[in-house]
Coordinates of C-alpha atoms in Angstrom, one line a residue:
M1 CA -8.7 6.0 1.2
G2 CA -11.9 3.9 1.8
K3 CA -10.8 0.9 -0.4
T4 CA -12.6 -1.3 2.0
H5 CA -15.6 0.6 2.4
L6 CA -16.2 0.7 -1.5
I7 CA -15.8 -3.2 -1.9
H8 CA -18.0 -3.5 1.1
A9 CA -20.5 -1.2 -0.8
I10 CA -20.1 -3.4 -4.3
G11 CA -21.0 -6.5 -2.3
R12 CA -24.2 -5.0 -0.6
A13 CA -25.2 -3.7 -4.1
L14 CA -24.8 -7.2 -5.7
I15 CA -27.0 -8.6 -2.8
D16 CA -29.7 -5.9 -3.0
N17 CA -29.7 -6.2 -6.7
H18 CA -29.0 -9.8 -7.5
G19 CA -30.0 -11.6 -4.3
A20 CA -29.6 -15.0 -6.0
L21 CA -25.8 -14.5 -6.7
R22 CA -23.3 -16.6 -4.8
L23 CA -21.0 -13.8 -3.6
V24 CA -17.7 -14.6 -1.7
Y25 CA -15.9 -11.8 0.3
T26 CA -12.6 -12.4 1.8
S27 CA -9.2 -10.6 2.2
G28 CA -5.6 -11.6 0.7
E29 CA -4.5 -12.5 4.2
R30 CA -7.6 -14.6 4.9
F31 CA -7.4 -16.4 1.4
M32 CA -3.9 -17.3 2.5
N33 CA -4.5 -18.7 6.0
E34 CA -7.3 -20.6 4.5
M35 CA -5.5 -22.0 2.2
I36 CA -2.6 -23.3 4.5
H37 CA -5.5 -24.5 6.9
C38 CA -6.9 -26.5 4.3
I39 CA -3.5 -27.8 3.1
R40 CA -2.7 -29.1 6.7
T41 CA -5.9 -30.8 7.0
D42 CA -6.3 -32.1 3.7
R43 CA -9.4 -30.0 2.9
M44 CA -8.3 -28.3 -0.3
A45 CA -11.3 -29.8 -2.3
A46 CA -13.6 -27.9 0.0
F47 CA -11.3 -24.9 -0.6
H48 CA -11.6 -25.1 -4.3
Q49 CA -15.6 -25.6 -4.1
H50 CA -15.8 -22.3 -1.9
Y51 CA -14.0 -20.0 -3.9
R52 CA -14.1 -21.0 -7.5
T53 CA -17.8 -21.8 -7.6
A54 CA -18.7 -18.0 -6.6
D55 CA -20.6 -15.8 -8.9
A56 CA -18.7 -12.9 -7.7
L57 CA -15.3 -12.9 -5.7
L58 CA -14.3 -9.7 -3.7
I59 CA -10.7 -9.8 -2.2
D60 CA -9.7 -7.1 -0.2
D61 CA -6.0 -6.1 0.1
I62 CA -4.6 -8.4 -2.5
H63 CA -1.3 -6.9 -2.2
S64 CA -0.9 -9.2 0.9
L65 CA -0.2 -11.9 -1.7
A66 CA 3.0 -10.3 -2.7
G67 CA 6.0 -12.5 -2.4
K68 CA 4.1 -15.6 -1.3
E69 CA 4.4 -17.9 -4.4
R70 CA 2.5 -20.9 -3.5
T71 CA -0.8 -18.6 -2.4
Q72 CA -0.3 -16.9 -5.8
E73 CA -0.4 -19.9 -7.7
E74 CA -3.6 -20.9 -5.9
F75 CA -5.0 -17.6 -6.5
F76 CA -4.1 -17.5 -10.1
H77 CA -5.9 -21.1 -10.8
T78 CA -8.8 -19.5 -8.8
F79 CA -8.9 -16.3 -11.0
N80 CA -8.6 -18.4 -14.2
E81 CA -11.5 -20.7 -13.2
L82 CA -13.9 -17.7 -12.5
Y83 CA -12.8 -15.6 -15.5
D84 CA -13.2 -18.4 -17.9
H85 CA -16.7 -19.0 -16.3
Q86 CA -17.3 -15.1 -16.9
K87 CA -17.7 -14.5 -13.1
Q88 CA -17.2 -11.2 -11.6
I89 CA -14.0 -10.5 -9.8
V90 CA -13.3 -7.4 -7.6
I91 CA -9.8 -6.7 -6.0
S92 CA -8.3 -3.8 -4.0
S93 CA -5.0 -3.1 -3.6
D94 CA -2.7 -0.2 -2.0
Q95 CA -0.9 0.2 -5.5
M96 CA -1.3 -0.4 -9.1
P97 CA -0.4 -3.9 -10.2
K98 CA 2.7 -2.9 -12.1
N99 CA 4.1 -1.1 -8.8
T100 CA 3.5 -4.2 -6.4
P101 CA 6.8 -5.9 -5.7
G102 CA 6.7 -9.5 -5.4
L103 CA 3.9 -10.2 -7.6
V104 CA 4.2 -12.7 -10.4
E105 CA 4.0 -11.3 -13.9
R106 CA 1.3 -14.0 -14.9
L107 CA -1.2 -12.4 -12.0
R108 CA 0.0 -8.9 -12.7
S109 CA -0.9 -9.2 -16.1
R110 CA -4.3 -10.6 -15.5
F111 CA -5.1 -8.0 -13.0
E112 CA -4.4 -5.4 -15.7
W113 CA -7.0 -7.1 -18.0
G114 CA -10.0 -5.5 -15.8
L115 CA -10.9 -1.8 -15.1
M116 CA -8.5 -0.2 -12.8
V117 CA -9.4 2.7 -10.7
D118 CA -7.1 4.9 -8.8
V119 CA -8.6 6.1 -5.4
Q120 CA -7.0 8.9 -4.3
P121 CA -7.2 10.6 -1.0
P122 CA -10.2 13.3 -0.4
D123 CA -9.4 16.8 -1.8
L124 CA -9.7 19.8 0.5
E125 CA -13.4 20.5 -0.1
T126 CA -14.2 16.7 0.5
K127 CA -12.6 17.0 3.9
M128 CA -14.4 20.0 4.9
A129 CA -17.6 18.5 3.7
I130 CA -17.0 15.6 5.9
L131 CA -16.2 17.7 8.9
D132 CA -19.4 19.5 8.5
K133 CA -21.4 16.4 8.5
K134 CA -19.9 15.3 11.6
A135 CA -20.4 18.5 13.4
E136 CA -24.0 18.6 12.3
M137 CA -24.4 14.9 13.8
E138 CA -22.9 16.1 17.0
G139 CA -24.9 19.4 17.1
I140 CA -21.8 21.4 17.3
R141 CA -21.0 24.8 15.6
L142 CA -17.5 24.3 13.9
P143 CA -15.7 27.6 13.4
E144 CA -14.5 28.1 9.4
D145 CA -10.8 28.4 10.6
V146 CA -11.0 25.3 12.6
R147 CA -12.6 23.6 9.9
I148 CA -10.0 24.8 7.3
Y149 CA -7.0 24.0 9.7
I150 CA -8.1 20.4 10.2
A151 CA -8.7 19.7 6.6
T152 CA -5.5 21.3 5.6
K153 CA -3.3 19.6 8.2
T154 CA -4.5 16.1 7.8
K155 CA -3.0 14.6 4.5
S156 CA -3.2 10.7 4.6
S157 CA -6.7 9.6 4.8
V158 CA -10.3 10.1 6.1
R159 CA -8.9 7.8 9.1
E160 CA -6.6 10.6 10.2
L161 CA -9.5 13.3 9.6
E162 CA -11.7 11.3 11.9
G163 CA -9.1 10.6 14.5
A164 CA -8.5 14.5 14.8
W165 CA -12.2 15.2 15.1
T166 CA -12.6 12.6 17.8
K167 CA -9.6 14.3 19.7
L168 CA -10.8 17.8 19.3
L169 CA -14.4 16.5 20.6
A170 CA -12.7 14.6 23.6
Y171 CA -10.2 17.8 24.6
S172 CA -13.4 20.2 24.3
S173 CA -15.6 17.8 26.7
V174 CA -12.7 17.2 29.1
T175 CA -11.5 21.1 29.4
N176 CA -14.8 22.4 29.2
I177 CA -13.2 24.9 26.4
P178 CA -15.3 25.9 23.4
I179 CA -13.8 24.8 20.1
N180 CA -11.8 27.5 18.8
L181 CA -8.8 27.7 16.5
P182 CA -6.2 28.0 19.6
M183 CA -7.8 25.3 21.4
A184 CA -7.8 23.3 18.1
Q185 CA -4.0 23.9 17.7
Q186 CA -3.2 22.9 21.2
A187 CA -5.5 20.0 21.0
L188 CA -4.1 18.3 17.9
K189 CA -0.4 19.6 18.1
Q190 CA 0.7 15.7 18.6
L191 CA -1.6 14.3 16.4
L192 CA -1.2 16.3 13.2
P193 CA 1.9 15.9 11.3
G194 CA 4.7 18.7 11.4
P195 CA 6.7 19.9 8.4
E196 CA 7.1 17.0 5.8
R197 CA 10.6 15.5 6.0
R198 CA 12.5 15.5 2.8
I199 CA 14.6 12.5 2.2
T200 CA 17.9 12.8 0.7
I201 CA 20.0 10.2 -1.3
D202 CA 22.8 10.6 1.3
A203 CA 20.4 9.4 3.9
V204 CA 19.2 6.4 1.8
V205 CA 22.9 5.6 1.2
R206 CA 23.6 5.6 4.9
A207 CA 20.6 3.5 5.8
V208 CA 21.6 1.0 3.5
A209 CA 25.1 0.6 4.1
E210 CA 24.3 0.1 7.7
R211 CA 21.9 -2.8 6.7
Y212 CA 24.8 -4.5 5.0
N213 CA 27.6 -3.6 7.3
L214 CA 29.2 -1.3 4.9
Q215 CA 30.6 2.3 4.9
P216 CA 28.7 4.7 2.8
S217 CA 31.5 5.5 0.7
Q218 CA 31.9 1.8 -0.1
L219 CA 28.9 2.2 -2.4
K220 CA 30.1 5.0 -4.3
Q221 CA 33.3 3.1 -5.3
K222 CA 34.0 2.0 -8.9
T223 CA 33.7 -1.6 -8.5
N224 CA 31.6 -4.6 -9.5
A225 CA 32.4 -6.6 -6.6
H226 CA 29.2 -8.4 -5.6
E227 CA 29.1 -7.5 -2.0
I228 CA 29.2 -3.7 -3.0
A229 CA 27.2 -4.0 -6.4
R230 CA 23.9 -5.7 -5.0
P231 CA 23.9 -2.9 -1.7
R232 CA 24.4 -0.4 -4.3
Q233 CA 21.5 -1.5 -6.7
V234 CA 19.4 -1.6 -3.8
A235 CA 20.3 1.8 -2.7
M236 CA 19.5 3.1 -6.0
Y237 CA 16.2 1.5 -6.2
I238 CA 15.2 3.0 -2.7
C239 CA 16.6 6.4 -4.0
K240 CA 14.2 6.4 -6.8
E241 CA 11.1 5.2 -4.6
L242 CA 11.7 7.7 -1.8
T243 CA 13.4 10.8 -3.4
P244 CA 12.4 13.3 -6.1
A245 CA 16.0 12.7 -7.6
S246 CA 16.2 12.0 -11.6
L247 CA 18.2 8.8 -12.6
P248 CA 21.0 11.1 -13.7
E249 CA 21.1 12.6 -10.2
I250 CA 21.1 9.1 -8.5
G251 CA 23.8 8.1 -11.2
R252 CA 26.1 11.1 -9.8
H253 CA 25.6 10.1 -6.2
F254 CA 26.9 6.9 -6.9
G255 CA 30.4 7.5 -8.2
G256 CA 29.0 8.7 -11.7
K257 CA 27.2 5.9 -12.9
H258 CA 25.2 6.6 -16.2
H259 CA 21.6 6.9 -15.9
T260 CA 21.0 3.5 -17.9
T261 CA 23.2 1.8 -15.2
V262 CA 20.7 3.2 -12.8
L263 CA 17.6 2.1 -14.5
H264 CA 19.2 -1.4 -14.9
S265 CA 19.7 -1.7 -11.2
I266 CA 16.1 -0.8 -10.3
R267 CA 14.8 -3.2 -12.8
K268 CA 17.1 -5.9 -11.4
V269 CA 15.9 -5.0 -7.8
E270 CA 12.3 -5.1 -8.9
E271 CA 12.8 -8.5 -10.5
L272 CA 14.8 -9.8 -7.3
R273 CA 11.8 -8.6 -5.1
Q274 CA 9.5 -11.0 -6.8
S275 CA 11.5 -14.3 -5.5
D276 CA 13.7 -12.9 -2.4
P277 CA 11.6 -12.2 0.8
D278 CA 14.6 -11.2 2.8
L279 CA 15.4 -8.5 0.1
N280 CA 11.6 -7.4 0.3
R281 CA 12.0 -7.2 4.1
L282 CA 15.3 -5.3 4.0
I283 CA 13.7 -2.7 1.7
H284 CA 10.7 -2.4 3.7
S285 CA 12.7 -1.9 6.7
V286 CA 14.9 0.8 5.0
S287 CA 11.8 2.7 3.8
D288 CA 10.0 2.4 7.4
S289 CA 12.8 4.0 8.8
F290 CA 12.3 7.2 7.1
N291 CA 8.4 7.5 8.6

């Protein structure tokens, strides 16, 4: 989406316009690793001095702190120190605070104090403009139908678009074939995604049941036994995350549960994910199996 590019641009603008500012840029993972190293080497005072005296703190991929309670506690105090002294804090994440599992509530609320900007994938016109610019830089004439084909087929990010462009150039150079639509379709058939796969409730039920060594039918039984109820709650949660099904639809697939029961299950799993790394890993494992 270009989040890192934007946060770097903010940093460059601050340096260019306010050269005397003490600016600190890091990533969520680096923040955590530095904290761990300083704890081990008894250098937390230096760690605090580095981060809590910044005029502007820019942190990329803050979502990587989710589920890491000690690191979140440290960042909470760092945030408060900077905020109380009216310093600037800029963070990026792959999702909104309210949708970040494993994020403690006091950090979630503080992140929501500031201006939140939803960065969306580039639209079709923007992608075509990017391709035109790249073709111009390479001195290549890009046929209109090829430009539309690549811009339409790339869905996820600018990186995917650039990857398709790089492969197209390489294929043309190696085969000595001019760029045209049939050639582009041949060159990019392995790179560009095929038809979107529709994830069903039954597929989620099977995947969750397998992780818990259960039969899919057991998750639909009318029982509140813990060994069934918790996997069923997890399955309902993942169904809501990965499928377009409504709460009543999900309830019908799990033995005719009322939609309020489904909603309770979803909220319960969201709460548990904040303190249970094993549950987080299981949910990520099930979600990744559909990619």
